[in-house]
């Protein structure tokens, strides 16, 4: 018997879709603002060098944030694909069940808590 009820999956699916919409909106806004910055740089090729460095720094921060949002979006898309495939809620690490409580807090979670912790520990280990 699946550990998630149809209601659970429907609710989590809805959460994923809402989060996806919000993320897409944020990403679109960010990209649009990026366009403006690029246009401004083109319009003013003799901009002060220090100002340019500050603008670059700002762009870097924006790109870092954008990368996080794209990662998030990818995790959500993968989760929605798992919903469609009927494997949602199954840990991609050990194949075990991801606790419903964990999914409610983090609907795009790929792994159960112990796999996630092991994964993060491994990632933080210096080479
Ligand atoms: Zn696991």
Short mmCIF file of C-alpha atoms and ligand atoms in Angstrom, two decimals:
data_model
loop_
_atom_site.label_atom_id
_atom_site.label_comp_id
_atom_site.label_asym_id
_atom_site.label_seq_id
_atom_site.Cartn_x
_atom_site.Cartn_y
_atom_site.Cartn_z
CA UNK A 1 0.00 0.00 0.00
CA UNK A 2 1.41 3.42 -0.91
CA UNK A 3 2.25 5.56 2.10
CA UNK A 4 0.80 8.68 0.47
CA UNK A 5 -2.96 8.93 0.04
CA UNK A 6 -4.45 10.37 -3.15
CA UNK A 7 -5.35 13.47 -1.10
CA UNK A 8 -1.76 13.83 0.12
CA UNK A 9 -0.42 13.62 -3.41
CA UNK A 10 -3.01 16.07 -4.72
CA UNK A 11 -2.14 18.58 -2.02
CA UNK A 12 1.59 18.23 -2.56
CA UNK A 13 1.17 18.40 -6.32
CA UNK A 14 -0.78 21.63 -5.88
CA UNK A 15 1.96 23.04 -3.63
CA UNK A 16 4.59 22.14 -6.23
CA UNK A 17 2.64 23.86 -9.00
CA UNK A 18 2.09 27.03 -6.98
CA UNK A 19 5.76 27.17 -6.05
CA UNK A 20 6.68 26.60 -9.71
CA UNK A 21 4.49 29.50 -10.84
CA UNK A 22 6.01 31.80 -8.21
CA UNK A 23 9.53 30.79 -9.20
CA UNK A 24 8.87 31.26 -12.91
CA UNK A 25 7.54 34.74 -12.18
CA UNK A 26 10.62 35.61 -10.12
CA UNK A 27 12.98 34.24 -12.77
CA UNK A 28 11.22 36.12 -15.57
CA UNK A 29 11.44 39.35 -13.59
CA UNK A 30 15.12 38.78 -12.90
CA UNK A 31 15.90 38.06 -16.55
CA UNK A 32 13.99 41.11 -17.63
CA UNK A 33 15.96 43.27 -15.22
CA UNK A 34 19.15 41.71 -16.60
CA UNK A 35 18.10 42.87 -20.06
CA UNK A 36 17.66 46.40 -18.78
CA UNK A 37 21.14 46.39 -17.22
CA UNK A 38 22.69 45.13 -20.45
CA UNK A 39 20.84 47.79 -22.44
CA UNK A 40 22.00 50.48 -20.04
CA UNK A 41 25.63 49.30 -20.32
CA UNK A 42 25.39 49.47 -24.12
CA UNK A 43 23.85 52.93 -23.98
CA UNK A 44 26.69 54.18 -21.81
CA UNK A 45 29.98 52.60 -22.97
CA UNK A 46 32.10 55.23 -21.16
CA UNK A 47 30.66 54.48 -17.73
CA UNK A 48 32.97 55.04 -14.77
CA UNK A 49 35.14 51.93 -14.21
CA UNK A 50 34.31 51.74 -10.51
CA UNK A 51 30.61 51.99 -11.27
CA UNK A 52 31.05 49.19 -13.77
CA UNK A 53 32.73 46.99 -11.13
CA UNK A 54 29.80 47.60 -8.81
CA UNK A 55 27.39 46.74 -11.59
CA UNK A 56 29.30 43.50 -12.24
CA UNK A 57 29.16 42.62 -8.56
CA UNK A 58 25.43 43.20 -8.57
CA UNK A 59 25.08 41.03 -11.67
CA UNK A 60 27.08 38.25 -9.98
CA UNK A 61 24.76 38.31 -6.98
CA UNK A 62 21.80 38.22 -9.33
CA UNK A 63 23.24 35.29 -11.23
CA UNK A 64 23.92 33.42 -7.98
CA UNK A 65 20.32 33.96 -6.94
CA UNK A 66 19.08 33.00 -10.39
CA UNK A 67 21.08 29.78 -10.25
CA UNK A 68 19.45 28.89 -6.91
CA UNK A 69 16.02 29.60 -8.39
CA UNK A 70 16.75 27.49 -11.46
CA UNK A 71 17.96 24.62 -9.23
CA UNK A 72 14.75 24.94 -7.25
CA UNK A 73 12.71 24.93 -10.44
CA UNK A 74 14.49 21.83 -11.66
CA UNK A 75 13.85 20.03 -8.36
CA UNK A 76 10.16 20.94 -8.66
CA UNK A 77 9.97 19.74 -12.27
CA UNK A 78 11.58 16.46 -11.24
CA UNK A 79 9.12 16.09 -8.39
CA UNK A 80 6.18 16.75 -10.75
CA UNK A 81 7.61 14.12 -13.13
CA UNK A 82 7.73 11.66 -10.22
CA UNK A 83 4.09 12.48 -9.41
CA UNK A 84 3.20 11.71 -13.05
CA UNK A 85 5.25 8.50 -12.98
CA UNK A 86 3.69 7.38 -9.71
CA UNK A 87 7.04 7.27 -7.91
CA UNK A 88 6.56 10.47 -5.91
CA UNK A 89 7.53 10.13 -2.25
CA UNK A 90 10.08 7.40 -2.95
CA UNK A 91 13.65 8.23 -1.95
CA UNK A 92 16.00 8.43 -4.95
CA UNK A 93 18.86 7.37 -2.65
CA UNK A 94 17.65 4.20 -0.92
CA UNK A 95 14.29 3.61 -2.60
CA UNK A 96 12.58 3.91 0.78
CA UNK A 97 9.67 6.13 1.68
CA UNK A 98 10.08 9.84 2.27
CA UNK A 99 8.09 10.80 5.37
CA UNK A 100 4.86 12.66 4.57
CA UNK A 101 5.82 15.27 7.16
CA UNK A 102 9.06 15.92 5.27
CA UNK A 103 7.23 16.20 1.94
CA UNK A 104 4.76 18.68 3.38
CA UNK A 105 7.64 20.89 4.53
CA UNK A 106 9.59 20.35 1.31
CA UNK A 107 7.41 18.99 -1.49
CA UNK A 108 10.33 18.80 -3.94
CA UNK A 109 12.47 16.61 -1.63
CA UNK A 110 14.23 13.88 -3.61
CA UNK A 111 15.54 11.92 -0.67
CA UNK A 112 14.52 10.73 2.76
CA UNK A 113 16.06 12.57 5.68
CA UNK A 114 18.86 10.07 6.35
CA UNK A 115 19.94 9.96 2.68
CA UNK A 116 19.78 13.76 2.50
CA UNK A 117 21.95 14.08 5.60
CA UNK A 118 24.46 11.57 4.27
CA UNK A 119 24.49 13.41 0.94
CA UNK A 120 25.10 16.79 2.56
CA UNK A 121 27.80 15.42 4.83
CA UNK A 122 29.54 13.90 1.84
CA UNK A 123 29.26 17.17 -0.08
CA UNK A 124 30.75 19.17 2.79
CA UNK A 125 33.75 16.86 3.22
CA UNK A 126 36.82 18.67 1.90
CA UNK A 127 38.59 16.85 -0.95
ZN1 LIG B 1 16.74 7.28 1.48
#
